[in-house]
Amino acid sequence: MRDPTFVAFATMKGGAGKSTLTTLVASYLYYNEGLDVVAIDCDDSQFSLEKYRKHDLQVSKVNPFHHRRLVKFYKTFRKDKAYKIMCTPVANAVSLIKEYLENGENPDVVFFDITGTINNPDIPNLLAVMDYIFVPTSVETGEAASSIAFANHVKNKMMTTGKTNVKELSLIWTKAYTRQKNRVMEAMDDYLAKLGLHSLETIIPNSSKYTKDGLPAGNERIFRSTLLPPDNTLLKGSNLPELVKEIREIIKV
Ligand SMILES: Nc1ncnc2c1ncn2[C@@H]1O[C@H](COP(=O)(O)OP(=O)(O)OP(=O)(O)O)[C@@H](O)[C@H]1O
Ligand SMILES: [Mg+2]
């Protein structure tokens, strides 16, 4: 039995897509690919993952279309429940997961949704126990600068000095207006290479799909759900399966 792999989507830049990607990658691995996952929401300023879960439960309760889809899915899903989401302030995240694992749970991957500045000492302490870090960011100047500064700090102040378990840190270009890397991203990649950093091959498009988490009425498909796999018809063009494949190759699960 191998230890669970700790993965964080982290950056100090707000609104980069951490909670969205944490949810979608966790859901895809759990519901589409059969891995066991747990998600730890460490953003006590808003606890987005918990909010998503509450929203998903509410939507499936009040919207008959989504209720039917949920019932149908769980009839054949080999696990009979959704993956666990736990909320904690950053300072308590390590003890929370330690206790969870000591109780005999053995997920394949534990995802951490981490936000906040590295000037808060609790953040480096939590980053120190991660195995892999993914830093989502758009190429927009201010956002990229902040995310690159964060990545650079983790690499130079933590990874190269042995202050963390992190084996690999990768940026992810998100909210892109193309589906493949464009010249701006290639230029940014060249800059990253000079810093000893890199980004994933897969980029995430700016798409309203990534915001679709279900409405109380009507039959609009759901993409970002903590209870269900992303709707099949919305997967096309999302680059999510490609992202998950690339992440699995890196984290080796
Ligand atoms: N690929 C995408 N395309 C379009 N909108 C997106 C995409 N990814 C996320 N969003 C939207 O961008 C906003 C910020 O996303 P999200 O909350 O996931 O970011 P975050 O990094 O977790 O933010 P915070 O720093 O507040 O925790 C949300 O409204 C989300 O629905
Ligand atoms: Mg968030």
PDB file of C-alpha atoms in Angstrom, residues 59-238:
ATOM      1  CA  VAL A  59     -29.271  21.902  -7.045  1.00  0.00           C
ATOM      2  CA  SER A  60     -29.745  18.150  -7.153  1.00  0.00           C
ATOM      3  CA  LYS A  61     -32.504  18.518  -4.554  1.00  0.00           C
ATOM      4  CA  VAL A  62     -34.510  21.290  -6.172  1.00  0.00           C
ATOM      5  CA  ASN A  63     -33.937  20.648  -9.876  1.00  0.00           C
ATOM      6  CA  PRO A  64     -35.644  17.410 -11.019  1.00  0.00           C
ATOM      7  CA  PHE A  65     -33.446  17.209 -14.138  1.00  0.00           C
ATOM      8  CA  HIS A  66     -30.271  17.161 -12.040  1.00  0.00           C
ATOM      9  CA  HIS A  67     -31.849  14.934  -9.416  1.00  0.00           C
ATOM     10  CA  ARG A  68     -32.563  12.278 -12.058  1.00  0.00           C
ATOM     11  CA  ARG A  69     -29.037  12.513 -13.424  1.00  0.00           C
ATOM     12  CA  LEU A  70     -27.589  12.105  -9.944  1.00  0.00           C
ATOM     13  CA  VAL A  71     -29.722   9.074  -9.122  1.00  0.00           C
ATOM     14  CA  LYS A  72     -28.882   7.494 -12.486  1.00  0.00           C
ATOM     15  CA  PHE A  73     -25.158   8.052 -12.021  1.00  0.00           C
ATOM     16  CA  TYR A  74     -24.986   6.582  -8.514  1.00  0.00           C
ATOM     17  CA  LYS A  75     -26.950   3.477  -9.600  1.00  0.00           C
ATOM     18  CA  THR A  76     -23.945   2.261 -11.556  1.00  0.00           C
ATOM     19  CA  PHE A  77     -21.061   4.125  -9.884  1.00  0.00           C
ATOM     20  CA  ARG A  78     -18.922   1.523  -8.143  1.00  0.00           C
ATOM     21  CA  LYS A  79     -18.463   3.723  -5.072  1.00  0.00           C
ATOM     22  CA  ASP A  80     -21.717   4.687  -3.459  1.00  0.00           C
ATOM     23  CA  LYS A  81     -20.757   8.131  -2.295  1.00  0.00           C
ATOM     24  CA  ALA A  82     -19.058  11.363  -3.240  1.00  0.00           C
ATOM     25  CA  TYR A  83     -15.467  12.020  -2.238  1.00  0.00           C
ATOM     26  CA  LYS A  84     -14.833  13.721   1.049  1.00  0.00           C
ATOM     27  CA  ILE A  85     -14.220  17.461   1.285  1.00  0.00           C
ATOM     28  CA  MET A  86     -12.708  18.736   4.515  1.00  0.00           C
ATOM     29  CA  CYS A  87     -12.334  22.393   5.490  1.00  0.00           C
ATOM     30  CA  THR A  88      -9.620  23.770   7.695  1.00  0.00           C
ATOM     31  CA  PRO A  89      -7.568  26.904   8.210  1.00  0.00           C
ATOM     32  CA  VAL A  90      -4.122  26.477   6.638  1.00  0.00           C
ATOM     33  CA  ALA A  91      -2.496  26.188  10.066  1.00  0.00           C
ATOM     34  CA  ASN A  92      -4.434  22.992  10.886  1.00  0.00           C
ATOM     35  CA  ALA A  93      -4.362  21.293   7.491  1.00  0.00           C
ATOM     36  CA  VAL A  94      -1.385  19.029   8.188  1.00  0.00           C
ATOM     37  CA  SER A  95      -2.761  17.723  11.482  1.00  0.00           C
ATOM     38  CA  LEU A  96      -6.200  17.243   9.934  1.00  0.00           C
ATOM     39  CA  ILE A  97      -4.963  15.036   7.107  1.00  0.00           C
ATOM     40  CA  LYS A  98      -2.578  13.205   9.430  1.00  0.00           C
ATOM     41  CA  GLU A  99      -5.425  12.294  11.729  1.00  0.00           C
ATOM     42  CA  TYR A 100      -7.599  11.267   8.762  1.00  0.00           C
ATOM     43  CA  LEU A 101      -4.922   8.909   7.456  1.00  0.00           C
ATOM     44  CA  GLU A 102      -4.208   7.522  10.926  1.00  0.00           C
ATOM     45  CA  ASN A 103      -7.845   6.454  11.058  1.00  0.00           C
ATOM     46  CA  GLY A 104      -7.095   3.930   8.334  1.00  0.00           C
ATOM     47  CA  GLU A 105      -8.168   5.907   5.269  1.00  0.00           C
ATOM     48  CA  ASN A 106      -5.920   5.475   2.266  1.00  0.00           C
ATOM     49  CA  PRO A 107      -6.859   7.735  -0.663  1.00  0.00           C
ATOM     50  CA  ASP A 108      -4.685   7.709  -3.792  1.00  0.00           C
ATOM     51  CA  VAL A 109      -4.497  11.485  -3.925  1.00  0.00           C
ATOM     52  CA  VAL A 110      -5.161  14.255  -1.430  1.00  0.00           C
ATOM     53  CA  PHE A 111      -5.840  17.623  -3.058  1.00  0.00           C
ATOM     54  CA  PHE A 112      -5.231  20.885  -1.205  1.00  0.00           C
ATOM     55  CA  ASP A 113      -6.772  24.152  -2.310  1.00  0.00           C
ATOM     56  CA  ILE A 114      -4.252  26.673  -0.959  1.00  0.00           C
ATOM     57  CA  THR A 115      -4.467  30.418  -1.180  1.00  0.00           C
ATOM     58  CA  GLY A 116      -2.723  33.262   0.595  1.00  0.00           C
ATOM     59  CA  THR A 117       0.644  34.886   0.718  1.00  0.00           C
ATOM     60  CA  ILE A 118       3.904  33.144   1.485  1.00  0.00           C
ATOM     61  CA  ASN A 119       4.530  35.852   4.076  1.00  0.00           C
ATOM     62  CA  ASN A 120       2.043  33.933   6.203  1.00  0.00           C
ATOM     63  CA  PRO A 121       4.314  31.247   7.751  1.00  0.00           C
ATOM     64  CA  ASP A 122       1.489  28.694   7.767  1.00  0.00           C
ATOM     65  CA  ILE A 123       1.511  28.591   3.962  1.00  0.00           C
ATOM     66  CA  PRO A 124       5.180  27.501   3.555  1.00  0.00           C
ATOM     67  CA  ASN A 125       4.629  24.949   6.346  1.00  0.00           C
ATOM     68  CA  LEU A 126       1.752  23.420   4.399  1.00  0.00           C
ATOM     69  CA  LEU A 127       3.540  23.638   1.057  1.00  0.00           C
ATOM     70  CA  ALA A 128       6.415  21.791   2.694  1.00  0.00           C
ATOM     71  CA  VAL A 129       4.414  18.561   2.933  1.00  0.00           C
ATOM     72  CA  MET A 130       3.148  18.608  -0.668  1.00  0.00           C
ATOM     73  CA  ASP A 131       4.473  16.153  -3.236  1.00  0.00           C
ATOM     74  CA  TYR A 132       3.458  18.185  -6.294  1.00  0.00           C
ATOM     75  CA  ILE A 133       2.378  21.782  -6.769  1.00  0.00           C
ATOM     76  CA  PHE A 134       0.466  23.193  -9.723  1.00  0.00           C
ATOM     77  CA  VAL A 135       0.287  26.952 -10.089  1.00  0.00           C
ATOM     78  CA  PRO A 136      -2.605  28.084 -12.276  1.00  0.00           C
ATOM     79  CA  THR A 137      -2.273  31.494 -13.869  1.00  0.00           C
ATOM     80  CA  SER A 138      -3.394  33.466 -16.874  1.00  0.00           C
ATOM     81  CA  VAL A 139      -0.742  35.140 -19.023  1.00  0.00           C
ATOM     82  CA  GLU A 140      -2.141  38.538 -18.077  1.00  0.00           C
ATOM     83  CA  THR A 141       0.875  40.552 -16.878  1.00  0.00           C
ATOM     84  CA  GLY A 142      -0.069  41.226 -13.257  1.00  0.00           C
ATOM     85  CA  GLU A 143      -1.421  37.760 -12.615  1.00  0.00           C
ATOM     86  CA  ALA A 144       1.496  35.982 -14.288  1.00  0.00           C
ATOM     87  CA  ALA A 145       4.030  38.135 -12.402  1.00  0.00           C
ATOM     88  CA  SER A 146       2.442  37.267  -9.079  1.00  0.00           C
ATOM     89  CA  SER A 147       2.205  33.538  -9.856  1.00  0.00           C
ATOM     90  CA  ILE A 148       5.754  33.386 -11.204  1.00  0.00           C
ATOM     91  CA  ALA A 149       6.997  35.162  -8.056  1.00  0.00           C
ATOM     92  CA  PHE A 150       5.181  32.560  -5.981  1.00  0.00           C
ATOM     93  CA  ALA A 151       6.560  29.650  -8.031  1.00  0.00           C
ATOM     94  CA  ASN A 152      10.045  31.133  -7.917  1.00  0.00           C
ATOM     95  CA  HIS A 153       9.878  31.508  -4.156  1.00  0.00           C
ATOM     96  CA  VAL A 154       8.774  27.902  -3.639  1.00  0.00           C
ATOM     97  CA  LYS A 155      11.484  26.662  -5.972  1.00  0.00           C
ATOM     98  CA  ASN A 156      14.391  28.758  -4.687  1.00  0.00           C
ATOM     99  CA  LYS A 157      13.530  29.098  -1.029  1.00  0.00           C
ATOM    100  CA  MET A 158      12.008  25.678  -0.469  1.00  0.00           C
ATOM    101  CA  MET A 159      12.707  23.063  -3.148  1.00  0.00           C
ATOM    102  CA  THR A 160      16.391  23.753  -3.727  1.00  0.00           C
ATOM    103  CA  THR A 161      17.034  24.082   0.004  1.00  0.00           C
ATOM    104  CA  GLY A 162      15.298  20.812   0.848  1.00  0.00           C
ATOM    105  CA  LYS A 163      12.586  22.520   2.913  1.00  0.00           C
ATOM    106  CA  THR A 164       9.761  20.708   1.163  1.00  0.00           C
ATOM    107  CA  ASN A 165       8.762  17.276  -0.133  1.00  0.00           C
ATOM    108  CA  VAL A 166       7.796  18.865  -3.456  1.00  0.00           C
ATOM    109  CA  LYS A 167       9.203  16.842  -6.322  1.00  0.00           C
ATOM    110  CA  GLU A 168       7.892  18.999  -9.114  1.00  0.00           C
ATOM    111  CA  LEU A 169       6.217  22.369  -9.481  1.00  0.00           C
ATOM    112  CA  SER A 170       4.454  23.253 -12.733  1.00  0.00           C
ATOM    113  CA  LEU A 171       2.623  26.340 -13.831  1.00  0.00           C
ATOM    114  CA  ILE A 172      -0.606  25.936 -15.796  1.00  0.00           C
ATOM    115  CA  TRP A 173      -1.680  28.595 -18.274  1.00  0.00           C
ATOM    116  CA  THR A 174      -5.382  29.069 -17.653  1.00  0.00           C
ATOM    117  CA  LYS A 175      -8.232  31.229 -18.906  1.00  0.00           C
ATOM    118  CA  ALA A 176      -6.549  31.216 -22.312  1.00  0.00           C
ATOM    119  CA  TYR A 177      -8.219  32.510 -25.444  1.00  0.00           C
ATOM    120  CA  THR A 178      -6.755  29.657 -27.487  1.00  0.00           C
ATOM    121  CA  ARG A 179      -6.821  25.898 -27.048  1.00  0.00           C
ATOM    122  CA  GLN A 180      -3.143  25.457 -27.749  1.00  0.00           C
ATOM    123  CA  LYS A 181      -0.126  27.411 -26.646  1.00  0.00           C
ATOM    124  CA  ASN A 182       0.191  30.669 -28.542  1.00  0.00           C
ATOM    125  CA  ARG A 183       3.271  32.811 -29.046  1.00  0.00           C
ATOM    126  CA  VAL A 184       2.748  34.732 -25.832  1.00  0.00           C
ATOM    127  CA  MET A 185       2.703  31.481 -23.858  1.00  0.00           C
ATOM    128  CA  GLU A 186       5.753  30.223 -25.713  1.00  0.00           C
ATOM    129  CA  ALA A 187       7.583  33.448 -24.856  1.00  0.00           C
ATOM    130  CA  MET A 188       6.475  33.081 -21.237  1.00  0.00           C
ATOM    131  CA  ASP A 189       7.717  29.478 -21.292  1.00  0.00           C
ATOM    132  CA  ASP A 190      11.131  30.686 -22.490  1.00  0.00           C
ATOM    133  CA  TYR A 191      11.181  33.127 -19.589  1.00  0.00           C
ATOM    134  CA  LEU A 192      10.154  30.377 -17.157  1.00  0.00           C
ATOM    135  CA  ALA A 193      12.945  28.148 -18.474  1.00  0.00           C
ATOM    136  CA  LYS A 194      15.473  30.879 -17.611  1.00  0.00           C
ATOM    137  CA  LEU A 195      14.171  30.750 -14.039  1.00  0.00           C
ATOM    138  CA  GLY A 196      14.338  26.953 -13.984  1.00  0.00           C
ATOM    139  CA  LEU A 197      10.537  26.733 -14.072  1.00  0.00           C
ATOM    140  CA  HIS A 198       8.145  25.217 -16.595  1.00  0.00           C
ATOM    141  CA  SER A 199       4.486  25.072 -17.494  1.00  0.00           C
ATOM    142  CA  LEU A 200       2.353  22.111 -18.512  1.00  0.00           C
ATOM    143  CA  GLU A 201       1.816  21.371 -22.187  1.00  0.00           C
ATOM    144  CA  THR A 202      -1.930  21.476 -21.602  1.00  0.00           C
ATOM    145  CA  ILE A 203      -3.519  24.876 -21.299  1.00  0.00           C
ATOM    146  CA  ILE A 204      -6.976  25.613 -19.961  1.00  0.00           C
ATOM    147  CA  PRO A 205      -9.213  27.761 -22.130  1.00  0.00           C
ATOM    148  CA  ASN A 206     -11.261  30.640 -20.856  1.00  0.00           C
ATOM    149  CA  SER A 207     -14.656  29.073 -21.185  1.00  0.00           C
ATOM    150  CA  SER A 208     -18.011  29.457 -19.528  1.00  0.00           C
ATOM    151  CA  LYS A 209     -17.999  25.642 -19.181  1.00  0.00           C
ATOM    152  CA  TYR A 210     -15.631  26.104 -16.273  1.00  0.00           C
ATOM    153  CA  THR A 211     -18.253  28.099 -14.430  1.00  0.00           C
ATOM    154  CA  LYS A 212     -21.210  25.786 -15.069  1.00  0.00           C
ATOM    155  CA  ASP A 213     -22.173  24.271 -11.755  1.00  0.00           C
ATOM    156  CA  GLY A 214     -25.907  23.867 -12.199  1.00  0.00           C
ATOM    157  CA  LEU A 215     -28.951  26.044 -11.866  1.00  0.00           C
ATOM    158  CA  PRO A 216     -31.993  25.481  -9.631  1.00  0.00           C
ATOM    159  CA  ALA A 217     -34.215  25.072 -12.700  1.00  0.00           C
ATOM    160  CA  GLY A 218     -33.826  24.056 -16.328  1.00  0.00           C
ATOM    161  CA  ASN A 219     -31.602  21.461 -17.917  1.00  0.00           C
ATOM    162  CA  GLU A 220     -28.315  23.235 -18.515  1.00  0.00           C
ATOM    163  CA  ARG A 221     -25.526  20.669 -18.194  1.00  0.00           C
ATOM    164  CA  ILE A 222     -23.140  20.775 -15.244  1.00  0.00           C
ATOM    165  CA  PHE A 223     -19.382  20.831 -15.685  1.00  0.00           C
ATOM    166  CA  ARG A 224     -17.934  21.801 -12.297  1.00  0.00           C
ATOM    167  CA  SER A 225     -19.530  19.435  -9.795  1.00  0.00           C
ATOM    168  CA  THR A 226     -18.251  17.809  -6.640  1.00  0.00           C
ATOM    169  CA  LEU A 227     -20.947  15.122  -6.851  1.00  0.00           C
ATOM    170  CA  LEU A 228     -20.785  14.086 -10.492  1.00  0.00           C
ATOM    171  CA  PRO A 229     -18.302  13.728 -13.320  1.00  0.00           C
ATOM    172  CA  PRO A 230     -18.163  16.739 -15.647  1.00  0.00           C
ATOM    173  CA  ASP A 231     -20.886  16.392 -18.278  1.00  0.00           C
ATOM    174  CA  ASN A 232     -19.586  14.489 -21.291  1.00  0.00           C
ATOM    175  CA  THR A 233     -20.893  16.918 -23.864  1.00  0.00           C
ATOM    176  CA  LEU A 234     -19.016  19.762 -22.162  1.00  0.00           C
ATOM    177  CA  LEU A 235     -15.715  17.904 -21.938  1.00  0.00           C
ATOM    178  CA  LYS A 236     -15.005  18.376 -25.633  1.00  0.00           C
ATOM    179  CA  GLY A 237     -12.727  21.372 -26.107  1.00  0.00           C
ATOM    180  CA  SER A 238     -12.279  21.879 -22.365  1.00  0.00           C
TER     181      SER A 238
END
